[in-house]
Short mmCIF file of C-alpha atoms in Angstrom, two decimals:
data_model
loop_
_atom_site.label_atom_id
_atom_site.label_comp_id
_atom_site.label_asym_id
_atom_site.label_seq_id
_atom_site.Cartn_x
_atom_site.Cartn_y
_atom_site.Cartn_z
CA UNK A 1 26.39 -1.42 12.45
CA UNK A 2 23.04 -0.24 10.99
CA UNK A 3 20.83 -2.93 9.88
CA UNK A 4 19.47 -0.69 6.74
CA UNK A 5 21.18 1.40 4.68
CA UNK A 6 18.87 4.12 2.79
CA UNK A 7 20.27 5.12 -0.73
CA UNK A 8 19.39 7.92 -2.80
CA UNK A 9 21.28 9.95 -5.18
CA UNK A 10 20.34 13.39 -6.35
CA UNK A 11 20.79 15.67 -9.28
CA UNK A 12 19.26 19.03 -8.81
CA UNK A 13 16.71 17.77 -6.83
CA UNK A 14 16.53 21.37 -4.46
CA UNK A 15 12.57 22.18 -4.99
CA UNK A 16 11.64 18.02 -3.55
CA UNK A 17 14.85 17.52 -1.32
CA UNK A 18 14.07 18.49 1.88
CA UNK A 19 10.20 16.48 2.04
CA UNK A 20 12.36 13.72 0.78
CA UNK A 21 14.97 13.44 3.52
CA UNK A 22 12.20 14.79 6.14
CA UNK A 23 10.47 11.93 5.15
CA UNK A 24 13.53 9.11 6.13
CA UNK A 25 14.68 10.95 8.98
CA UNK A 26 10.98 10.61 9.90
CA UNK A 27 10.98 7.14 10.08
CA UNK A 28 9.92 5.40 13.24
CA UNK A 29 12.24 2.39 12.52
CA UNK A 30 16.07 4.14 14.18
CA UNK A 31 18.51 1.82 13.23
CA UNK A 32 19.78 2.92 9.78
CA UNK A 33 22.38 5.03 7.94
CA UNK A 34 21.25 7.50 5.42
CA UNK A 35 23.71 7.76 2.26
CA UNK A 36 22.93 10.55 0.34
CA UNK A 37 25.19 10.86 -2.61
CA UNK A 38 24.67 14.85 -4.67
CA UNK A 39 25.53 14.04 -8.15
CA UNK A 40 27.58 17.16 -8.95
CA UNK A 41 24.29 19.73 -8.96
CA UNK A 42 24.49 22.98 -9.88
CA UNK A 43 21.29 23.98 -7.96
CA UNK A 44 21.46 24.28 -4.41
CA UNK A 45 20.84 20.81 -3.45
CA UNK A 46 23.97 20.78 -1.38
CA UNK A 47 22.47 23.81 0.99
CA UNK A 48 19.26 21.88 1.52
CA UNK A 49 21.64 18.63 2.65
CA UNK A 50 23.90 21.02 4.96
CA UNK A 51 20.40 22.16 6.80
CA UNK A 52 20.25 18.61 8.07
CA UNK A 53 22.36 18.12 11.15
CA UNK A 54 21.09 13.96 11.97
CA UNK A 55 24.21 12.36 12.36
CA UNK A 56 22.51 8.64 10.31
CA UNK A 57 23.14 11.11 6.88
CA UNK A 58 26.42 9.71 5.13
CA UNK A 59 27.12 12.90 2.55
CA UNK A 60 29.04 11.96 -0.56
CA UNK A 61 29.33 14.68 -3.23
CA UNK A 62 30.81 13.48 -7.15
CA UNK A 63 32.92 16.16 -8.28
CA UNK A 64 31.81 15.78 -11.84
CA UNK A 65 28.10 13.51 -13.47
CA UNK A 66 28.24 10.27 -12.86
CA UNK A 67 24.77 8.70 -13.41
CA UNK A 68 22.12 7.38 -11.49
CA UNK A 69 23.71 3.85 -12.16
CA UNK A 70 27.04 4.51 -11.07
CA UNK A 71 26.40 6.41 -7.54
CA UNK A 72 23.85 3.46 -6.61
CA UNK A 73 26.38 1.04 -7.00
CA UNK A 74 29.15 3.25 -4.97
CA UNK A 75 26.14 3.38 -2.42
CA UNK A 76 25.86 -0.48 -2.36
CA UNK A 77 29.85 -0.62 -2.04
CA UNK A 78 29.87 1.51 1.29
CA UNK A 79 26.83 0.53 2.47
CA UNK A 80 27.31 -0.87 6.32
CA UNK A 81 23.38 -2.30 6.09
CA UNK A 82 22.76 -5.54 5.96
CA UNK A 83 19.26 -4.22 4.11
CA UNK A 84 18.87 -1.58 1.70
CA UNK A 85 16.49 1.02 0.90
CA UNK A 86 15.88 3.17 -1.67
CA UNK A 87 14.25 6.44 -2.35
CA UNK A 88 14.58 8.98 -5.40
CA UNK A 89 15.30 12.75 -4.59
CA UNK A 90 11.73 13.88 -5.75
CA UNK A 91 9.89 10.76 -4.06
CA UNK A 92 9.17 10.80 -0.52
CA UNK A 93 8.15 7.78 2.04
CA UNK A 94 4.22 8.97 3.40
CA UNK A 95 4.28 6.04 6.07
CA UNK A 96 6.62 6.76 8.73
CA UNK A 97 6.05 2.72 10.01
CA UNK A 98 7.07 1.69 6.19
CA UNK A 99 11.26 0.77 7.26
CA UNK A 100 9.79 -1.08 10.38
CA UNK A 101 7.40 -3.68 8.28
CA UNK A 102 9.74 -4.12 5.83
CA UNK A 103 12.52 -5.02 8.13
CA UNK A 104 9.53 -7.03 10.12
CA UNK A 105 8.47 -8.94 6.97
CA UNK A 106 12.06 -9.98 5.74
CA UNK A 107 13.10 -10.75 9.24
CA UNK A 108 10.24 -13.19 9.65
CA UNK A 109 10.43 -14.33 5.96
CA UNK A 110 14.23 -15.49 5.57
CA UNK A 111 13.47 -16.88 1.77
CA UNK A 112 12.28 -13.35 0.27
CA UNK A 113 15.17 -11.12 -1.14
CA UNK A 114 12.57 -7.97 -1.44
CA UNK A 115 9.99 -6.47 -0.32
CA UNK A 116 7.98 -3.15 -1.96
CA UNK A 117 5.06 -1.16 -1.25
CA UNK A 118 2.33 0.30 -3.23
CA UNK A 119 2.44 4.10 -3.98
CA UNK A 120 0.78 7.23 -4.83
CA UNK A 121 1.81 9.12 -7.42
CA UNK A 122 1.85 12.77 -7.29
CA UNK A 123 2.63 15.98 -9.71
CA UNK A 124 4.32 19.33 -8.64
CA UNK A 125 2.02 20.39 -6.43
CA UNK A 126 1.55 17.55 -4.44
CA UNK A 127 -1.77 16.74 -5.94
CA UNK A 128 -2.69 12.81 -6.00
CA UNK A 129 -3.11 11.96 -9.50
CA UNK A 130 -3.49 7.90 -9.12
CA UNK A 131 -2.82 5.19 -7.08
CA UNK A 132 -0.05 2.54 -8.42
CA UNK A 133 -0.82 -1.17 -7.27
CA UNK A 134 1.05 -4.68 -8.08
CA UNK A 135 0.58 -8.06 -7.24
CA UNK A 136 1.52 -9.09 -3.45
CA UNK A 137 2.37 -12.28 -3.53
CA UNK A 138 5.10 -14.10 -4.90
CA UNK A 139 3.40 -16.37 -7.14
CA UNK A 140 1.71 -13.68 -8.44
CA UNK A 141 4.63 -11.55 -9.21
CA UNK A 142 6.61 -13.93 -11.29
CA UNK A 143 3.61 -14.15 -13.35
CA UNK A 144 3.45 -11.01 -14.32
CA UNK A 145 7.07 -9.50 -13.42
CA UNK A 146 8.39 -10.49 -17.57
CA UNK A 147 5.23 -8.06 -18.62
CA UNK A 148 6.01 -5.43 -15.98
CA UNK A 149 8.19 -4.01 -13.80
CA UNK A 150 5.99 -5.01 -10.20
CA UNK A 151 7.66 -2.89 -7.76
CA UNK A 152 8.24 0.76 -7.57
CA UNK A 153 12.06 2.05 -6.91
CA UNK A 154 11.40 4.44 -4.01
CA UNK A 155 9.73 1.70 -2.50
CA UNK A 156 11.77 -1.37 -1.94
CA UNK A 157 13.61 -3.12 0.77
CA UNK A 158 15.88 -5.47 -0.22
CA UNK A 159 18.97 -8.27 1.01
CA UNK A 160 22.56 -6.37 0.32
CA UNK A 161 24.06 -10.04 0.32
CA UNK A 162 21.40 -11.00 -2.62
CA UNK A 163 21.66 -7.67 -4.36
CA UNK A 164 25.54 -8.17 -4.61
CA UNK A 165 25.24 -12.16 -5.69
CA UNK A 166 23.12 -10.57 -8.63
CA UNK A 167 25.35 -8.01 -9.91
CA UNK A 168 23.73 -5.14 -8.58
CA UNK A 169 22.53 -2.81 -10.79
CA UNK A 170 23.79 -2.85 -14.28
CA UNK A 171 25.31 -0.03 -17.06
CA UNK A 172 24.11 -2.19 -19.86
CA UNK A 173 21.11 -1.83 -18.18
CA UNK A 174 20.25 2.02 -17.91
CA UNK A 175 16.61 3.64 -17.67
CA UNK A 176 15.83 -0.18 -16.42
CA UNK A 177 18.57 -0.88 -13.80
CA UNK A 178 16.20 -1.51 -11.36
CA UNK A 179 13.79 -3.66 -12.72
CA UNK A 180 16.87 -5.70 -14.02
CA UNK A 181 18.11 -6.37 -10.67
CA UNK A 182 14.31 -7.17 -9.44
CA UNK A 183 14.17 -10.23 -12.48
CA UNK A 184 17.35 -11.22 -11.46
CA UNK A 185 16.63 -11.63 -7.55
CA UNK A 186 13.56 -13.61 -8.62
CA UNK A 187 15.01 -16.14 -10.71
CA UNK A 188 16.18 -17.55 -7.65
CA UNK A 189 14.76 -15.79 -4.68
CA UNK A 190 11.24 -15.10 -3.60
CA UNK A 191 9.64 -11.28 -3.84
CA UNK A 192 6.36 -9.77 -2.10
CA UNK A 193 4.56 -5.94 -1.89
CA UNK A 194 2.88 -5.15 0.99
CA UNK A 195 -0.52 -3.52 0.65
CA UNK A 196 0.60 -0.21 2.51
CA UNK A 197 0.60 2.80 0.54
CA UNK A 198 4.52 3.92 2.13
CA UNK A 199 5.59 5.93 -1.09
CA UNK A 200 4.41 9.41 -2.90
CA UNK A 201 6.14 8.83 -6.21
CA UNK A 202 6.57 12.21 -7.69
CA UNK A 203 5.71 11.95 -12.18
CA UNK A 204 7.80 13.97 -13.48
CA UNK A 205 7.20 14.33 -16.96
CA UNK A 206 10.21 16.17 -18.23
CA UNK A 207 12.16 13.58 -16.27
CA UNK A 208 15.50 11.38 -17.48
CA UNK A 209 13.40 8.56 -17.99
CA UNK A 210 10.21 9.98 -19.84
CA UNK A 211 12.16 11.61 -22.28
CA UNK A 212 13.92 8.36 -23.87
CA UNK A 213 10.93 6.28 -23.58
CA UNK A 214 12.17 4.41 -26.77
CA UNK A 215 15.63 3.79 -25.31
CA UNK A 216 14.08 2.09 -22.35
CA UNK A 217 11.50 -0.12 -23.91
CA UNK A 218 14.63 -1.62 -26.17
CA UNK A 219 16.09 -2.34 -23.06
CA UNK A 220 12.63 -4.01 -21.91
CA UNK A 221 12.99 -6.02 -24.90
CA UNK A 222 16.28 -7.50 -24.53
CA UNK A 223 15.29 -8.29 -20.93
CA UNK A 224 12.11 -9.91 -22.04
CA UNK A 225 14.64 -11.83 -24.62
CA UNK A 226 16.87 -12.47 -22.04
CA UNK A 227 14.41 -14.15 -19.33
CA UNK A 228 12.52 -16.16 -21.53
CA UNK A 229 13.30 -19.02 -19.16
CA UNK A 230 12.89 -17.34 -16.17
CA UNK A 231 9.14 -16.09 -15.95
CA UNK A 232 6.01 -16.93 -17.52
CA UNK A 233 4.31 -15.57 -20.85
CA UNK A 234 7.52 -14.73 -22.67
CA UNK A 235 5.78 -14.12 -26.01
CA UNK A 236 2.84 -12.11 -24.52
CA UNK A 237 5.22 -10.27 -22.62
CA UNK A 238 7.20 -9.54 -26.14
CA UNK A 239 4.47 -8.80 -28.14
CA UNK A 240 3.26 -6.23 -25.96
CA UNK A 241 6.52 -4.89 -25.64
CA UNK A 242 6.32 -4.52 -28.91
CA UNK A 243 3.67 -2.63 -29.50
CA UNK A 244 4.53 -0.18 -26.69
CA UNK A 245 7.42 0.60 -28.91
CA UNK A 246 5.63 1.13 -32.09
CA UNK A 247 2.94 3.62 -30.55
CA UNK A 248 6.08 5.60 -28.96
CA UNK A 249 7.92 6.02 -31.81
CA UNK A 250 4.49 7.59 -33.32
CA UNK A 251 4.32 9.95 -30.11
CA UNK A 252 1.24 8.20 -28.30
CA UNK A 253 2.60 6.67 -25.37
CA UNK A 254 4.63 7.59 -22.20
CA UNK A 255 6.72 5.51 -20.15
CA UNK A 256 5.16 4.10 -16.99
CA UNK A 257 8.28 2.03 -15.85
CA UNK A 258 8.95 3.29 -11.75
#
């Protein structure tokens, strides 16, 4: 049995595919199984998959759209790992030690359900554009985790056993299924980042996300509303909130949720 399972779905992901799953296949940590589930694309995302002959890659392909939300979850269901991994078609892991100090750190740390990374974020051409750091510790991150999502997707490693205790990710939760699952682990469990930059997070802005910015910061809000009791500076956390909705729906603001 693997002890991490590596998700990632992809739509029409053919021009970042193959740096992606180069990247994984990469890693110096062996013991995992690579799940890649191809979202019914019309590009030719499949061919890129087929080039890869590593016998880790677990190949699932949807006959018709399902979402983002939906394949994750069928992911989690067949997932043999006991932790999981994530990493978005157009991302791609620039540490090839980043599997092995996760698995390290949550070995050695049996209370923490997660562990992330920080990342780079990069545009078309591969150019660096910024660096994207959060809070390490634990402490730390529940301070700050009601006012902003703290981890990036492509970077996490996280318990399956937790994961599944907390729902997994949610449809009433779309454009912010991740960080809903992240303020859900915490109520209960601890969280950390390690200081390595492991991820290249690729900004994409004519992406899913970016172009229902308002949809996703009404979802913030009823998570904000929702974990009042959870996390500290509820109102702060709402006001801002807020405010980022107000100068979006004027056209001034884009999403920055990863």
């Amino acid at each position: 049995m693997p002890k991490v399972s590596v998700i990632m779905s992809v739509y029409n992901n053919a021009d970042y595919l193959k740096r992606a799953i180069q990247s994984v296949l990469n890693q110096s940590f062996f013991d995992f199984e690579f799940i890649i589930i191809n979202d019914n694309s019309s590009d030719s995302t499949e061919e890129f998959i087929d080039s890869f002959s590593d016998q880790r890659i677990v190949y699932i392909k949807n006959l018709e759209n399902k979402g983002l939300i939906y394949n994750l979850n069928v992911g989690l269901k067949i997932a043999k790992g006991y932790y999981i991994a994530r990493l978005d078609g157009d991302d791609f892991l620039s540490d090839q030690d980043k599997l092995k100090k996760q698995v390290d750190f949550l070995d050695k740390n049996q209370d923490f359900a997660l562990v992330g990374t920080m990342a780079k974020a990069v545009n078309n051409e591969g150019k660096e554009l910024f660096e994207i750091v959060y809070p390490k510790d634990n402490n730390e991150i529940k301070r700050r985790l009601l006012f902003e999502n703290c981890f990036v997707h492509s970077s996490v490693l996280f318990r399956k056993n937790i994961s599944q205790m907390c729902g997994n990710y949610l449809d009433s939760e779309k454009y912010i299924e991740d960080y809903g699952l992240w303020l859900r682990m915490g109520v209960e469990h601890k969280l950390f980042n390690l200081s390595d930059f492991s991820v290249y997070y690729f900004l994409n802005s004519s992406g899913e996300t970016q172009k229902n910015n308002l949809m996703q910061i009404n979802e913030i809000l009823k998570l904000i509303r929702k974990h009042k009791n959870n996390y500290s500076y509820y109102f702060f956390s709402l006001l801002c909130g807020l405010c980022k909705y107000l100068i979006v729906s004027v056209g001034g603001l884009q999403s920055t949720n990863l």
